[in-house]
Tab-separated table of C-alpha atoms (C1' of nucleotides) in Angstrom:
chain	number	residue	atom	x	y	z
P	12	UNK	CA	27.573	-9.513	-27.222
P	13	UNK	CA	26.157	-7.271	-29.604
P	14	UNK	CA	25.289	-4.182	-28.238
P	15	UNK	CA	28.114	-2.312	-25.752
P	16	UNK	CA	27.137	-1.194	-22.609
P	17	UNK	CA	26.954	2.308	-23.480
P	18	UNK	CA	24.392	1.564	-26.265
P	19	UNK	CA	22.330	-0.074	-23.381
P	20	UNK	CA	22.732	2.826	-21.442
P	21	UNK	CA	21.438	5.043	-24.119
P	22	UNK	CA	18.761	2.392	-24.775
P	23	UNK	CA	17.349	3.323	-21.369
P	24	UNK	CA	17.891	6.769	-20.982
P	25	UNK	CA	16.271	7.324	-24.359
P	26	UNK	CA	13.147	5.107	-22.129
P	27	UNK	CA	13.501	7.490	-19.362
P	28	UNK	CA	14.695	4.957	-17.459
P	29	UNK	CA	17.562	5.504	-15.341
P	30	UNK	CA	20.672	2.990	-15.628
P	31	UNK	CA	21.239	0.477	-13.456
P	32	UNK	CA	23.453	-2.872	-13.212
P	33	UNK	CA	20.504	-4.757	-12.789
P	34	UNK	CA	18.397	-2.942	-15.638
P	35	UNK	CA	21.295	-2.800	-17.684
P	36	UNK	CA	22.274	-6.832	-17.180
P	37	UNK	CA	18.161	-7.357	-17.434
P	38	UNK	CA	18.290	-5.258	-20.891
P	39	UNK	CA	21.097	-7.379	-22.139
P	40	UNK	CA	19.671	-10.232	-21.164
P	41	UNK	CA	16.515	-9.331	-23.119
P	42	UNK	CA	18.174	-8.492	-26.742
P	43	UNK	CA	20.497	-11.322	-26.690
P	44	UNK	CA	17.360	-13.862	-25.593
P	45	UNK	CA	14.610	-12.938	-27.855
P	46	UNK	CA	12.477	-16.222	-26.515
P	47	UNK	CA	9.913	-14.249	-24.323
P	48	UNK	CA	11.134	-14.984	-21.244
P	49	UNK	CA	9.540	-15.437	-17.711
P	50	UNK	CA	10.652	-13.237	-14.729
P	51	UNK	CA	12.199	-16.556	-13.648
P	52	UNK	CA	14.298	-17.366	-17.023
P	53	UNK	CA	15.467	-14.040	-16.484
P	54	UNK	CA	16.057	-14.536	-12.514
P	55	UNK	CA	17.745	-17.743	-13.088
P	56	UNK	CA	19.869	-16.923	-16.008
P	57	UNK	CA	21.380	-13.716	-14.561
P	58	UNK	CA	21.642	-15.441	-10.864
P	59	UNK	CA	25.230	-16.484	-11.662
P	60	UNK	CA	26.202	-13.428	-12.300
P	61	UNK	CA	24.670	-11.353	-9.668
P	62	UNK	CA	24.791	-13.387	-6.804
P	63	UNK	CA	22.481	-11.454	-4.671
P	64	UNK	CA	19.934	-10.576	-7.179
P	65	UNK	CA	15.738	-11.385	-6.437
P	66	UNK	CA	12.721	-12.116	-7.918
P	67	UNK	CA	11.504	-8.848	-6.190
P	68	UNK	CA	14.165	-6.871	-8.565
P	69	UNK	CA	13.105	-8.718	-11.846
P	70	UNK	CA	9.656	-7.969	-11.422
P	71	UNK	CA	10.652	-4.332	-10.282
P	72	UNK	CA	12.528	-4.048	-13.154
P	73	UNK	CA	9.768	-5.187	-15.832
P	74	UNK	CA	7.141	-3.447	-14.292
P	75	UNK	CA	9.396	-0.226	-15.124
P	76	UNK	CA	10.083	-1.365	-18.515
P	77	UNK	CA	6.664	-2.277	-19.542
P	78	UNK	CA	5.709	1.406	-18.457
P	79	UNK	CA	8.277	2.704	-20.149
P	80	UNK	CA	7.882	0.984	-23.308
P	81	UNK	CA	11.147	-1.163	-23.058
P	82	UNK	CA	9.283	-4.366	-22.799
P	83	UNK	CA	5.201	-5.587	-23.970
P	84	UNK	CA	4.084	-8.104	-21.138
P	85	UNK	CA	2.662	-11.238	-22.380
P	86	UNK	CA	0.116	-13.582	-21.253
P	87	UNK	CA	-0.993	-17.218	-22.409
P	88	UNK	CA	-4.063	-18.950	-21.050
P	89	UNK	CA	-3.563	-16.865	-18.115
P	90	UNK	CA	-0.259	-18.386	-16.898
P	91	UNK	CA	2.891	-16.329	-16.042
P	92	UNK	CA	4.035	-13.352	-17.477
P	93	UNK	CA	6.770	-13.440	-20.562
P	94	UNK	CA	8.436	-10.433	-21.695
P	95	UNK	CA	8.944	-9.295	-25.077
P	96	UNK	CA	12.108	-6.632	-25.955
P	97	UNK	CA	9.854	-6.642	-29.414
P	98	UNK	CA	7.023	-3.893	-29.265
P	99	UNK	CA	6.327	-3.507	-32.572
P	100	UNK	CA	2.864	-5.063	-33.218
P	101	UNK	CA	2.913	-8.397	-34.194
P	102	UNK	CA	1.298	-12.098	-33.343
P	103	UNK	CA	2.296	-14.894	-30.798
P	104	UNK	CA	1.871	-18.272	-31.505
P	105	UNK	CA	1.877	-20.230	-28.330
P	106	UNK	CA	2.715	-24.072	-28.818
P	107	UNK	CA	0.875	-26.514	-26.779
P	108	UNK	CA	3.241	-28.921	-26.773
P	109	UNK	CA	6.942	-27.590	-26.303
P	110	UNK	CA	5.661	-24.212	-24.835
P	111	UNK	CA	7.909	-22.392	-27.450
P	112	UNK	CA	6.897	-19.145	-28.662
P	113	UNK	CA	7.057	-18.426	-31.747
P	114	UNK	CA	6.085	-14.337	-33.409
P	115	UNK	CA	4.657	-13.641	-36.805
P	116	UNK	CA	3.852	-10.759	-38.825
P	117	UNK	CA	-0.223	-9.915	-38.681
P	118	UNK	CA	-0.199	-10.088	-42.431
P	119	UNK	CA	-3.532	-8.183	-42.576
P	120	UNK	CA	-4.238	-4.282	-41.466
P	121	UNK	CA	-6.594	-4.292	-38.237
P	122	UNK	CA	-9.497	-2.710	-38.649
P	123	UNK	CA	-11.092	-1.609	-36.412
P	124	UNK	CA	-14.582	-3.612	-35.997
P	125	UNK	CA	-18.291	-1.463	-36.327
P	126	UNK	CA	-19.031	-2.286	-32.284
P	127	UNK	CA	-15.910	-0.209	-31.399
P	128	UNK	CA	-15.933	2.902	-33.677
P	129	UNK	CA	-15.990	4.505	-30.205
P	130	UNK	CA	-13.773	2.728	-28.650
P	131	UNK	CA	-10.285	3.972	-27.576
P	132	UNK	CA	-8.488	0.975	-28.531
P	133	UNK	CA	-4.848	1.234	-26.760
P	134	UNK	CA	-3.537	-2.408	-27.105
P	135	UNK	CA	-4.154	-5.673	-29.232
P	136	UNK	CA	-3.309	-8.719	-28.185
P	137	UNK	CA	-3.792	-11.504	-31.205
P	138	UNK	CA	-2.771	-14.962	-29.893
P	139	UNK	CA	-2.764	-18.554	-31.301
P	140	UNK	CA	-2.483	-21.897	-30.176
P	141	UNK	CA	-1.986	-25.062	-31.238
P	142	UNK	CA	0.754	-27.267	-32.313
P	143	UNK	CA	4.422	-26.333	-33.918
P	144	UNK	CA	5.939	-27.692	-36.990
P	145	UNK	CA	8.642	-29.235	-35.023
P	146	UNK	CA	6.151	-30.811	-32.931
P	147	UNK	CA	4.038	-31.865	-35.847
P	148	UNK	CA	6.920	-33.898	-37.473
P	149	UNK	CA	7.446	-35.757	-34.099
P	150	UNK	CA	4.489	-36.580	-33.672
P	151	UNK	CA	3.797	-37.829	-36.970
P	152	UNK	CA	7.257	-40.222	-36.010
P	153	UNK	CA	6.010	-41.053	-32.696
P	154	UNK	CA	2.906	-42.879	-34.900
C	10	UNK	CA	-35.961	-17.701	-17.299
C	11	UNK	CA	-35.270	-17.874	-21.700
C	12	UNK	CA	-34.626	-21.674	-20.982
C	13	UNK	CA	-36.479	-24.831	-19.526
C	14	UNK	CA	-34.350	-27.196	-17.423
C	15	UNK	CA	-35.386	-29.844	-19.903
C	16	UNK	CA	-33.702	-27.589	-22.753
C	17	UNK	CA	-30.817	-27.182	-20.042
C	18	UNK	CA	-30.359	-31.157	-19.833
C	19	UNK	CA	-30.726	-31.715	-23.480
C	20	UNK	CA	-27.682	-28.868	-24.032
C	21	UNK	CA	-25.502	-30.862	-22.053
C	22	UNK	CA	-26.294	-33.856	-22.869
C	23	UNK	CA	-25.321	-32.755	-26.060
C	24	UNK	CA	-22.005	-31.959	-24.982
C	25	UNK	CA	-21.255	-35.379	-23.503
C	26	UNK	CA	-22.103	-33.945	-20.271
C	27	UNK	CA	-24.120	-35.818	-17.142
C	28	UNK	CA	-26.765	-33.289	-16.442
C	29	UNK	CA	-26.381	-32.518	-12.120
C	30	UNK	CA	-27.524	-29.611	-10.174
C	31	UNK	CA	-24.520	-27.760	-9.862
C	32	UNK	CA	-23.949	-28.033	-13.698
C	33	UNK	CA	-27.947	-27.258	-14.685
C	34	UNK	CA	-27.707	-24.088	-12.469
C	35	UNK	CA	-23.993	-22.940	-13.942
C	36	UNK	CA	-25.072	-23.412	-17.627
C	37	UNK	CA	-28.561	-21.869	-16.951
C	38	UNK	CA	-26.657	-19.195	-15.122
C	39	UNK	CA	-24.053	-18.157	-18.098
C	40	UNK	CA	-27.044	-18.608	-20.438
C	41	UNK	CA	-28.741	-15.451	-18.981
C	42	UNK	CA	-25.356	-13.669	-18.138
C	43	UNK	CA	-23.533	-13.109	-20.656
C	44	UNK	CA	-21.218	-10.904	-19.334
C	45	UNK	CA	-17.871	-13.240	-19.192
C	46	UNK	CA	-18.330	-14.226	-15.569
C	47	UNK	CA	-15.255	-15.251	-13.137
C	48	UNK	CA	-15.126	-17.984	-11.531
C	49	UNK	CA	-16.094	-15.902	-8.007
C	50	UNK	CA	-18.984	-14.652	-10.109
C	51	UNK	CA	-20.692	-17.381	-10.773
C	52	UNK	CA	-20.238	-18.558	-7.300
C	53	UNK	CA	-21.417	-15.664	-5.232
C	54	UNK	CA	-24.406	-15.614	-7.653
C	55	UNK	CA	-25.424	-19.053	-6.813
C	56	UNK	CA	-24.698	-19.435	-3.461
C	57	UNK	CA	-28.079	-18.726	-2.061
C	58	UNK	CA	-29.771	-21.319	-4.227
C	59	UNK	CA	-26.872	-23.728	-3.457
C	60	UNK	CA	-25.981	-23.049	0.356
C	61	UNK	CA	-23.740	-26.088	0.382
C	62	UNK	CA	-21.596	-24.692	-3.146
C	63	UNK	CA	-18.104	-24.650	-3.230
C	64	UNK	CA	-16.163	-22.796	-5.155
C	65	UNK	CA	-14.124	-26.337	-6.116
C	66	UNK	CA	-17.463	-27.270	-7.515
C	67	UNK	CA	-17.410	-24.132	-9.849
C	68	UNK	CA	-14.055	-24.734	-11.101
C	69	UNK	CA	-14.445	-28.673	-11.740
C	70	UNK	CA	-17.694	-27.440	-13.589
C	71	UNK	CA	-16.231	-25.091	-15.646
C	72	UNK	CA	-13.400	-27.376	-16.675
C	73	UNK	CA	-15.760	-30.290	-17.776
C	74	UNK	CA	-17.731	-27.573	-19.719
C	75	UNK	CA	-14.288	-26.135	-21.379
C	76	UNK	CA	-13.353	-29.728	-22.065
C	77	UNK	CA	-17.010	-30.412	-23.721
C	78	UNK	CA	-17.021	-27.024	-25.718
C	79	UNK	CA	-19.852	-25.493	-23.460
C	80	UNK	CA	-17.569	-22.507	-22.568
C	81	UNK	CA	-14.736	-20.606	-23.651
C	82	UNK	CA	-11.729	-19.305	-21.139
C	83	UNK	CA	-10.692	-16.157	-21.625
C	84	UNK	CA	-8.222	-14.283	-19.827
C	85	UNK	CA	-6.826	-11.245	-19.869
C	86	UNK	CA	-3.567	-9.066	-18.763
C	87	UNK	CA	-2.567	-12.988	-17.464
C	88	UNK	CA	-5.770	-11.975	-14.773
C	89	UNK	CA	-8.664	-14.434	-13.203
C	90	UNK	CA	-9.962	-16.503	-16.030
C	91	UNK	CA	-13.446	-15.453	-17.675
C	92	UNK	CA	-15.927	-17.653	-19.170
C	93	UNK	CA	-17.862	-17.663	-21.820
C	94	UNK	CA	-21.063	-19.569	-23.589
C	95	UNK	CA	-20.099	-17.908	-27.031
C	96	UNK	CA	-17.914	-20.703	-28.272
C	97	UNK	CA	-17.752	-19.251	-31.888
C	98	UNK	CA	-15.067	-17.056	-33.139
C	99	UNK	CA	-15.172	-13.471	-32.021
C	100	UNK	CA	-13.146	-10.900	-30.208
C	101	UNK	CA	-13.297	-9.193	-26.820
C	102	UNK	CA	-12.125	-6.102	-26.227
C	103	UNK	CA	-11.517	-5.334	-22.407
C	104	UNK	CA	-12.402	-2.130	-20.850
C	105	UNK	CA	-9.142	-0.538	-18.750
C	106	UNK	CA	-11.782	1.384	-16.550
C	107	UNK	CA	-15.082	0.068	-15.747
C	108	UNK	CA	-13.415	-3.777	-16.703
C	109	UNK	CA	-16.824	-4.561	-18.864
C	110	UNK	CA	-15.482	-7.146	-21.777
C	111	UNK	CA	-17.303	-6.777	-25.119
C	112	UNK	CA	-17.738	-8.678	-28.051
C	113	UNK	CA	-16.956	-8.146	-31.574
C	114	UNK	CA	-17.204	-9.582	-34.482
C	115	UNK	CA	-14.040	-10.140	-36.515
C	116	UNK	CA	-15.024	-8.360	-39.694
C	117	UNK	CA	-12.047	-10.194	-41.463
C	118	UNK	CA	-11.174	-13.428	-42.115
C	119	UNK	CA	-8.061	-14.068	-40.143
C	120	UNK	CA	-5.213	-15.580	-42.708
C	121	UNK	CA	-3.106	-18.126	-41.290
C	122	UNK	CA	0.020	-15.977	-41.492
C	123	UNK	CA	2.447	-17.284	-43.521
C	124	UNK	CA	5.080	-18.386	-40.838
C	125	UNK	CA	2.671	-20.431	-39.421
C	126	UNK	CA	1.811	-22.207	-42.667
C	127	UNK	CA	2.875	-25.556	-41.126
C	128	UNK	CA	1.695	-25.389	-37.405
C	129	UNK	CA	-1.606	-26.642	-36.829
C	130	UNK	CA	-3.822	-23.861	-35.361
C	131	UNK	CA	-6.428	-25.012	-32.918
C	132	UNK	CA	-7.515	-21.470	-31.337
C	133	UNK	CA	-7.141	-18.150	-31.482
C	134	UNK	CA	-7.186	-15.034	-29.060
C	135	UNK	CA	-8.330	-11.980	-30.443
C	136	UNK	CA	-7.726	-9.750	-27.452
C	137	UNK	CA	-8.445	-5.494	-27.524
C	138	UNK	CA	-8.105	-3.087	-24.505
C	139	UNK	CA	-8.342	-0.013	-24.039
C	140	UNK	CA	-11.619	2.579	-23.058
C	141	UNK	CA	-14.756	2.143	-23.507
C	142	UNK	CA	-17.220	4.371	-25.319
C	143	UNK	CA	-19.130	5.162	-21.817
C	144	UNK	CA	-15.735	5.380	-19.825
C	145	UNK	CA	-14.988	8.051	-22.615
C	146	UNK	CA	-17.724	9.999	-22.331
C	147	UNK	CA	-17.454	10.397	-18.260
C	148	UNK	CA	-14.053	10.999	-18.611
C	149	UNK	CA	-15.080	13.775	-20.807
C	150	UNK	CA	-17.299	15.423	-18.730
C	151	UNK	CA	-14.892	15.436	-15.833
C	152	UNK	CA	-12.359	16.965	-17.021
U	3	DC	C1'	-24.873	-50.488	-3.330
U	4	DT	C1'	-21.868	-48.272	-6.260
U	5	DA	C1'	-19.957	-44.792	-8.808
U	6	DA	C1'	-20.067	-40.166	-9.623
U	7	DA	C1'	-20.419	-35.577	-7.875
U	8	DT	C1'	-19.536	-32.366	-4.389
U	9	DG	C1'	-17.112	-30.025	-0.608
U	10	DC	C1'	-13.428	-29.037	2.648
U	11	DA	C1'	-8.969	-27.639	3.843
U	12	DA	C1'	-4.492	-27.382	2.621
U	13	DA	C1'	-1.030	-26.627	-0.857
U	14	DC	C1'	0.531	-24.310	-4.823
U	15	DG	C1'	2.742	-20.782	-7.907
U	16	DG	C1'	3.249	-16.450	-9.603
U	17	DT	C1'	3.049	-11.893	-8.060
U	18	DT	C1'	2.811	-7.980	-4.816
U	19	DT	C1'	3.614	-5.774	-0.529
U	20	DG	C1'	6.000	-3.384	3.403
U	21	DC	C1'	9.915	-2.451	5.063
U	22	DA	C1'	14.882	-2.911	5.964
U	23	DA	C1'	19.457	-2.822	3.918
U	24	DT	C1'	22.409	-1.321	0.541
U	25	DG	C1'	24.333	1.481	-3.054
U	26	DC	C1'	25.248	5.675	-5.521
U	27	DT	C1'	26.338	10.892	-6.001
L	22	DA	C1'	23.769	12.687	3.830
L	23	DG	C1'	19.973	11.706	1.114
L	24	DC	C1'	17.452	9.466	-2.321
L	25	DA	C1'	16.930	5.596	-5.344
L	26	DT	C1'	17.656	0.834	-5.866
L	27	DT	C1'	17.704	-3.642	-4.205
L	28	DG	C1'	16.479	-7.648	-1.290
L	29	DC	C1'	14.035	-10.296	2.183
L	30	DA	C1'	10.105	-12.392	4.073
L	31	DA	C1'	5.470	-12.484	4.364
L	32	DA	C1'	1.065	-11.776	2.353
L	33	DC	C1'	-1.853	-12.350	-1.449
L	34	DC	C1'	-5.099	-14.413	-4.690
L	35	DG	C1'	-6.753	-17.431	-8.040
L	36	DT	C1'	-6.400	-22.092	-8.789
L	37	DT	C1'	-5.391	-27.040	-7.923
L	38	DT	C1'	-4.937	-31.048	-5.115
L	39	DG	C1'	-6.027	-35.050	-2.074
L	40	DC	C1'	-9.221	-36.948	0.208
L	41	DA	C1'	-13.588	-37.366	2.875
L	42	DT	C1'	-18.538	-36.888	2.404
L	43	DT	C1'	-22.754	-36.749	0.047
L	44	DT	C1'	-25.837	-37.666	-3.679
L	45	DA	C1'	-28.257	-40.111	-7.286
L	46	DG	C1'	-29.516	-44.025	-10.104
DNA sequence: CTAAATGCAAACGGTTTGCAATGCT
DNA sequence: AGCATTGCAAACCGTTTGCATTTAG
C-alpha cells in the first residue's frame, strides 16, 4: 500500500539484492507487517497470491536478506526464526502469554563491559520476557 | 572434585529437587564446567560413568533444574539450547569462531524502558556476538 | 509394593540440502 | 541458450512424546 513497486525495487537494489516477484512480494509483505513474522506467516500470507510459492523460497529469500542487511533474524527461547524489516538497534520484548512482540527503544548507551575491551562485538541481541499490558489487564479480570 | 555429594544433595534439596543419580552427577557436572554445556555435552561427558544414560534423561533433568532455578537456558542464533549454573543476571557474549560463550557483567543497571512501563518483566537476555579476543589475535597473525 | 525416575524408539517441527524444473534476458 | 530463481522431496537435528522398564524408599 504504501510504498510502489519501484520504491521496492530500489529498496533492493540499493541491498544488492537483485529483484524478484518473490523478494519483491516478500519485501512488501515485510513493511506493511511490522509484527516479526515467521517464515511461515510470511509463507502462508503470500500463498494466496502466489500459488506455487514454498517454504524453500521464504527461507531462500531471508537468508539473502539477512546477509544483505534487509532483514535482522530473531530468536526467542530458541524457537523459530522471526524477521525484522527494522535493523536499527533496538529491544524485543517477547510476551509469554499472547506471543506478541513488542520493540522498544534501549533507552541507555551500551557500553561496552571491562571483560570485552577486546572483543569485536558485531551484534547485540537484548531480549525480555514476561507478561504484556494487555495480558496483565486480563488477567487481573480473569481473577 | 570442589563439591561433596552431601553438598550436592543439600543444593538440590534446596531447590525443591529429589536428589537421584542422574541429577547428583548433572549438577556436580555443570558445577565444575562452567562452560554453558549443551545438552549433547553433558551427555557424552557422562556416559561412561552412566552406561545406561539417555539423552531423555538429560533433557527431563535439565528441565526440572530450569523449573527449580538450578540452571539457566540460553540460546543463541535460535541454536541448541545452553545451560547454565549462573542463575544471576549477567551477559554472554558468543564467539562467531571458536563458539566459546563468555560472561560479563552488566556494568549498568538495565532501566525498564519506558514502553514497557506496564508489562511485567520476568527475564532478560543480554545476548553479544561477535570475535573473540583470541580468535582476533590468530586471525591476525594469518593474514 | 508403590511411586518416581529412567530409557527406548518413534514422532515432531523448523530448517537445510540436493537436485530438478522453471523463468528471465 | 545460459544463468539465476524457484520448488519438491528427503534429510537433518535438537527436542518432545508415549510408554515400558528399572530403581529406590
Amino acid at each position: 500500500m504504501k510504498n510502489t513497486i519501484k520504491q521496492l525495487k530500489e529498496y533492493l537494489i540499493n541491498h544488492n539484492i537483485k529483484p524478484s516477484t518473490i523478494r519483491l512480494k516478500v519485501l512488501e509483505y515485510l513493511l506493511n507487517n511490522r509484527i516479526h513474522p515467521t517464515a511461515d506467516d510470511i509463507y502462508k500470507n503470500l500463498l494466496p497470491q502466489i500459488p506455487t510459492l514454498s517454504k524453500t523460497s521464504i527461507y531462500n529469500t531471508m537468508e539473502l536478506f539477512a546477509n544483505n542487511g534487509v532483514v535482522k533474524i530473531l530468536s526467542f527461547d530458541g524457537k523459530e526464526a522471526h524477521y525484522d524489516v527494522n535493523t536499527e538497534l533496538h529491544g524485543h520484548f517477547k510476551c509469554r502469554r499472547c506471543g506478541i512482540i513488542y520493540d522498544f527503544n534501549v533507552p541507555f548507551d551500551i557500553p561496552i563491559p571491562n571483560e570485552l575491551k577486546e572483543f569485536d562485538v558485531k551484534e547485540v541481541d537484548i531480549n525480555f520476557y514476561g507478561i504484556c499490558h494487555k495480558c496483565n489487564k486480563q488477567r487481573g479480570q480473569e481473577m
